[in-house]
Amino acid sequence: MRELLQPAIKQAEVSPQQESGDRWRIADSAFRHMLNKESSRQLIGKCVRKLGQWMFHADWSVVDETLPNFGNKPKNLVIQSPKTICNSRLMFLGDNIWLGPNCLLIAITRYPGVSMKHPEQHQFVQHFTPRISIGSRVTATASLQIAALGEVTVEDDVMFASNINITDGLHGYENAHEPYKYQKMFRIAPIRIKRGCWIGQNVVILPGVTIGELSIVGANSVVTKSIPDRCIAAGSPARVLKRWDEDSQKWVDLT
């Protein structure tokens, strides 16, 4: 019996003298103390669960409140946190857009910026007038990266998977003796992704590319040239593998 009561007695923080005087009273007090501690744990656990539920439901209002002011006033816009948005006034968004977490939307007005500027050496400065346009009902699973020096346009109903990179300009590499981040941006050319496209996981879209209406770009592709309407393209560099045939109403293999 002593071995069974010992943990409870210890929890109640009683002395051996008290134990020998009235072990049953001590045990009762000790078990009540343990029950009170367990009740406290349960109460804390319940509060934590309730707080989690409240945060889940409150998340969308928090998301709304953390959005910057854009060039227009889109309705029902969701861009989940965390997110990075720079120069939002140069971005024009449609309604009912849903972009998952870790999105990076940057309208670059000056290069180099703070992160690319050499702390000691004098550098050239480039100035740009960018514009990012995203149509209505565009969705992205996560990590959509759009950087514009000139113009990037995403039309209505485009579907992006995760980790898509769309950049309308490249870092210069004309001098192999100078770190590339200190060289001028070049090959700046507009990008357009037309209505209803599906862009797969890990796709990179390079400057000057237009992706045709209702076309599909397969996962892990690097798009260096424009893709016609209603085609399926994949690869690095991406090439057209199939096209939609209106007469047969089927995809036709071009390989």
Short mmCIF file of C-alpha atoms in Angstrom, two decimals:
data_model
loop_
_atom_site.label_atom_id
_atom_site.label_comp_id
_atom_site.label_asym_id
_atom_site.label_seq_id
_atom_site.Cartn_x
_atom_site.Cartn_y
_atom_site.Cartn_z
CA MET A 1 0.00 0.00 0.00
CA ARG A 2 2.83 2.36 0.86
CA GLU A 3 4.28 1.96 -2.65
CA LEU A 4 0.91 2.76 -4.24
CA LEU A 5 0.36 5.85 -2.11
CA GLN A 6 3.89 7.21 -2.43
CA PRO A 7 3.41 9.06 -5.79
CA ALA A 8 0.20 10.65 -4.54
CA ILE A 9 1.81 11.63 -1.25
CA LYS A 10 4.71 13.20 -3.12
CA GLN A 11 2.30 15.16 -5.35
CA ALA A 12 0.63 16.54 -2.24
CA GLU A 13 4.06 17.56 -0.89
CA VAL A 14 3.54 16.11 2.59
CA SER A 15 6.18 15.04 5.07
CA PRO A 16 6.82 11.45 6.24
CA GLN A 17 5.56 12.45 9.68
CA GLN A 18 2.20 13.49 8.24
CA GLU A 19 2.08 10.23 6.29
CA SER A 20 2.52 8.10 9.38
CA GLY A 21 -0.13 10.06 11.30
CA ASP A 22 -3.02 9.78 8.88
CA ARG A 23 -2.16 8.00 5.63
CA TRP A 24 -5.72 7.73 4.41
CA ARG A 25 -6.39 11.46 4.90
CA ILE A 26 -3.09 12.20 3.17
CA ALA A 27 -3.91 9.88 0.29
CA ASP A 28 -7.34 11.44 -0.16
CA SER A 29 -5.83 14.91 -0.20
CA ALA A 30 -3.11 13.82 -2.58
CA PHE A 31 -5.53 12.24 -5.06
CA ARG A 32 -7.72 15.36 -4.96
CA HIS A 33 -4.62 17.42 -5.70
CA MET A 34 -3.81 15.19 -8.66
CA LEU A 35 -7.37 15.41 -9.93
CA ASN A 36 -7.27 19.19 -9.70
CA LYS A 37 -4.04 19.24 -11.70
CA GLU A 38 -5.56 16.93 -14.31
CA SER A 39 -8.65 19.14 -14.49
CA SER A 40 -6.37 22.14 -15.06
CA ARG A 41 -4.64 20.33 -17.89
CA GLN A 42 -7.96 19.44 -19.46
CA LEU A 43 -9.15 23.04 -19.13
CA ILE A 44 -5.97 24.35 -20.72
CA GLY A 45 -6.27 21.79 -23.50
CA LYS A 46 -9.86 22.78 -24.12
CA CYS A 47 -8.92 26.47 -24.24
CA VAL A 48 -6.09 25.74 -26.70
CA ARG A 49 -8.46 23.80 -28.97
CA LYS A 50 -11.03 26.57 -28.83
CA LEU A 51 -8.36 29.16 -29.61
CA GLY A 52 -7.23 27.08 -32.58
CA GLN A 53 -10.79 26.89 -33.89
CA TRP A 54 -11.22 30.64 -33.45
CA MET A 55 -7.95 31.35 -35.27
CA PHE A 56 -8.98 29.07 -38.13
CA HIS A 57 -12.26 30.92 -38.60
CA ALA A 58 -10.67 34.32 -38.04
CA ASP A 59 -7.87 33.63 -40.52
CA TRP A 60 -9.73 34.99 -43.54
CA SER A 61 -10.49 38.31 -41.85
CA VAL A 62 -6.83 38.57 -40.87
CA VAL A 63 -5.82 37.81 -44.47
CA ASP A 64 -8.11 40.59 -45.71
CA GLU A 65 -6.71 43.09 -43.25
CA THR A 66 -3.09 42.37 -44.21
CA LEU A 67 -3.60 42.96 -47.95
CA PRO A 68 -2.11 46.17 -49.36
CA ASN A 69 -3.87 48.69 -51.58
CA PHE A 70 -3.71 47.68 -55.24
CA GLY A 71 -4.12 49.78 -58.37
CA ASN A 72 -7.82 48.90 -58.31
CA LYS A 73 -10.24 47.43 -55.78
CA PRO A 74 -10.74 43.70 -56.47
CA LYS A 75 -13.58 41.83 -54.78
CA ASN A 76 -13.27 38.53 -52.88
CA LEU A 77 -9.49 38.53 -53.09
CA VAL A 78 -7.59 35.91 -51.07
CA ILE A 79 -3.79 35.88 -50.88
CA GLN A 80 -2.83 33.59 -48.03
CA SER A 81 0.02 34.38 -45.65
CA PRO A 82 2.94 34.41 -45.68
CA LYS A 83 3.23 36.58 -48.76
CA THR A 84 5.50 39.26 -50.24
CA ILE A 85 3.95 42.05 -52.31
CA CYS A 86 6.01 45.04 -53.48
CA ASN A 87 4.65 48.15 -55.21
CA SER A 88 1.07 46.91 -55.12
CA ARG A 89 -0.21 50.16 -56.62
CA LEU A 90 1.21 48.92 -59.94
CA MET A 91 -0.83 45.71 -59.79
CA PHE A 92 -4.37 45.37 -61.13
CA LEU A 93 -6.36 42.37 -60.02
CA GLY A 94 -9.69 40.85 -61.02
CA ASP A 95 -12.36 39.50 -58.69
CA ASN A 96 -12.51 36.14 -56.90
CA ILE A 97 -8.76 35.47 -57.04
CA TRP A 98 -7.33 32.81 -54.72
CA LEU A 99 -3.55 32.62 -54.28
CA GLY A 100 -2.09 30.15 -51.79
CA PRO A 101 0.71 30.86 -49.30
CA ASN A 102 4.27 32.03 -50.04
CA CYS A 103 3.35 34.10 -53.07
CA LEU A 104 5.84 36.70 -54.30
CA LEU A 105 4.46 39.56 -56.39
CA ILE A 106 6.98 42.27 -57.23
CA ALA A 107 6.64 45.24 -59.58
CA ILE A 108 10.28 46.35 -59.89
CA THR A 109 10.66 50.11 -60.38
CA ARG A 110 14.38 50.35 -59.66
CA TYR A 111 17.41 48.08 -59.98
CA PRO A 112 19.44 47.34 -57.99
CA GLY A 113 17.25 47.32 -54.94
CA VAL A 114 18.48 47.19 -51.38
CA SER A 115 19.21 43.45 -51.43
CA MET A 116 21.22 43.57 -54.66
CA LYS A 117 23.13 46.78 -54.06
CA HIS A 118 26.84 46.53 -53.36
CA PRO A 119 27.51 48.09 -49.93
CA GLU A 120 30.70 49.83 -51.07
CA GLN A 121 30.96 50.06 -54.85
CA HIS A 122 29.14 52.62 -56.96
CA GLN A 123 26.59 51.01 -59.30
CA PHE A 124 24.43 52.05 -62.22
CA VAL A 125 20.70 52.47 -61.52
CA GLN A 126 17.94 51.28 -63.86
CA HIS A 127 14.39 52.63 -63.63
CA PHE A 128 11.27 50.79 -64.81
CA THR A 129 7.52 51.37 -65.14
CA PRO A 130 6.11 47.88 -64.52
CA ARG A 131 2.56 46.60 -64.50
CA ILE A 132 1.17 43.28 -63.25
CA SER A 133 -2.38 42.37 -64.33
CA ILE A 134 -4.16 39.29 -63.00
CA GLY A 135 -7.63 38.45 -64.26
CA SER A 136 -10.69 37.22 -62.40
CA ARG A 137 -10.95 33.75 -60.86
CA VAL A 138 -7.22 33.04 -61.13
CA THR A 139 -6.02 30.42 -58.65
CA ALA A 140 -2.60 29.27 -57.45
CA THR A 141 -1.94 26.42 -55.04
CA ALA A 142 1.14 28.07 -53.47
CA SER A 143 4.40 29.92 -54.16
CA LEU A 144 3.37 31.86 -57.26
CA GLN A 145 6.28 34.18 -58.13
CA ILE A 146 5.68 37.07 -60.51
CA ALA A 147 8.33 39.73 -61.04
CA ALA A 148 7.70 42.49 -63.58
CA LEU A 149 10.08 45.08 -64.99
CA GLY A 150 7.76 45.76 -67.91
CA GLU A 151 4.43 43.94 -68.13
CA VAL A 152 3.09 40.58 -67.00
CA THR A 153 -0.53 39.76 -67.82
CA VAL A 154 -2.48 36.76 -66.55
CA GLU A 155 -5.95 36.54 -68.08
CA ASP A 156 -9.15 35.17 -66.50
CA ASP A 157 -9.55 31.62 -65.13
CA VAL A 158 -5.88 30.62 -65.24
CA MET A 159 -4.94 27.77 -62.89
CA PHE A 160 -1.44 27.62 -61.41
CA ALA A 161 -0.01 24.72 -59.46
CA SER A 162 2.76 25.39 -56.90
CA ASN A 163 6.15 27.03 -57.32
CA ILE A 164 5.64 28.89 -60.59
CA ASN A 165 8.19 31.50 -61.65
CA ILE A 166 7.17 34.22 -64.12
CA THR A 167 9.75 36.94 -64.79
CA ASP A 168 9.79 39.36 -67.74
CA GLY A 169 13.48 40.25 -67.43
CA LEU A 170 16.79 38.55 -66.73
CA HIS A 171 19.99 39.38 -64.88
CA GLY A 172 22.75 40.37 -67.24
CA TYR A 173 25.75 38.11 -67.86
CA GLU A 174 27.76 40.05 -70.42
CA ASN A 175 30.79 40.27 -68.14
CA ALA A 176 32.17 37.01 -66.77
CA HIS A 177 34.43 38.90 -64.35
CA GLU A 178 31.63 40.71 -62.54
CA PRO A 179 29.11 39.08 -60.18
CA TYR A 180 25.91 38.79 -62.16
CA LYS A 181 23.69 40.44 -59.58
CA TYR A 182 25.70 43.66 -60.09
CA GLN A 183 25.09 43.71 -63.85
CA LYS A 184 22.17 45.36 -65.62
CA MET A 185 18.84 43.63 -66.14
CA PHE A 186 18.24 42.81 -69.81
CA ARG A 187 16.03 40.90 -72.28
CA ILE A 188 12.99 42.64 -70.85
CA ALA A 189 9.89 41.59 -72.80
CA PRO A 190 6.20 41.25 -71.87
CA ILE A 191 4.65 37.96 -70.78
CA ARG A 192 1.01 37.03 -71.36
CA ILE A 193 -0.79 33.93 -70.11
CA LYS A 194 -4.14 33.75 -71.85
CA ARG A 195 -7.55 32.74 -70.59
CA GLY A 196 -8.13 29.37 -68.99
CA CYS A 197 -4.57 28.01 -69.09
CA TRP A 198 -3.29 25.33 -66.73
CA ILE A 199 0.31 25.79 -65.60
CA GLY A 200 1.83 22.76 -63.84
CA GLN A 201 4.15 22.40 -60.89
CA ASN A 202 7.61 24.06 -60.94
CA VAL A 203 7.15 25.78 -64.31
CA VAL A 204 9.42 28.67 -65.31
CA ILE A 205 8.11 31.18 -67.88
CA LEU A 206 10.77 33.39 -69.48
CA PRO A 207 10.56 36.91 -70.98
CA GLY A 208 8.65 37.48 -74.19
CA VAL A 209 6.48 34.36 -73.91
CA THR A 210 2.76 34.19 -74.68
CA ILE A 211 0.90 31.05 -73.64
CA GLY A 212 -2.17 30.61 -75.78
CA GLU A 213 -5.76 30.36 -74.64
CA LEU A 214 -6.71 27.12 -72.85
CA SER A 215 -3.25 25.64 -73.24
CA ILE A 216 -1.53 23.36 -70.72
CA VAL A 217 2.10 23.46 -69.61
CA GLY A 218 3.38 20.28 -67.96
CA ALA A 219 5.21 20.16 -64.64
CA ASN A 220 8.92 21.13 -64.45
CA SER A 221 8.86 22.84 -67.84
CA VAL A 222 10.92 25.87 -68.85
CA VAL A 223 8.95 27.92 -71.37
CA THR A 224 11.32 29.85 -73.63
CA LYS A 225 9.03 30.34 -76.66
CA SER A 226 5.35 31.14 -77.12
CA ILE A 227 2.77 28.35 -77.18
CA PRO A 228 -0.30 28.48 -79.47
CA ASP A 229 -3.91 28.26 -78.29
CA ARG A 230 -5.25 24.89 -77.09
CA CYS A 231 -1.97 23.02 -76.99
CA ILE A 232 -0.19 20.83 -74.45
CA ALA A 233 3.50 21.58 -74.01
CA ALA A 234 6.17 20.21 -71.71
CA GLY A 235 9.91 19.88 -71.33
CA SER A 236 12.99 22.03 -70.87
CA PRO A 237 12.80 23.86 -73.14
CA ALA A 238 9.07 23.29 -73.48
CA ARG A 239 7.76 22.08 -76.84
CA VAL A 240 4.26 21.39 -78.06
CA LEU A 241 3.30 17.73 -77.68
CA LYS A 242 -0.42 17.84 -78.49
CA ARG A 243 -2.99 20.18 -79.95
CA TRP A 244 -6.75 20.26 -79.82
CA ASP A 245 -8.49 19.24 -83.04
CA GLU A 246 -11.85 20.95 -83.47
CA ASP A 247 -13.09 18.47 -86.06
CA SER A 248 -12.56 15.35 -83.96
CA GLN A 249 -12.93 17.14 -80.63
CA LYS A 250 -9.83 15.34 -79.38
CA TRP A 251 -6.22 16.02 -78.51
CA VAL A 252 -3.94 15.12 -81.43
CA ASP A 253 -0.43 13.80 -80.71
CA LEU A 254 2.29 15.78 -82.49
CA THR A 255 5.30 13.74 -81.40
#
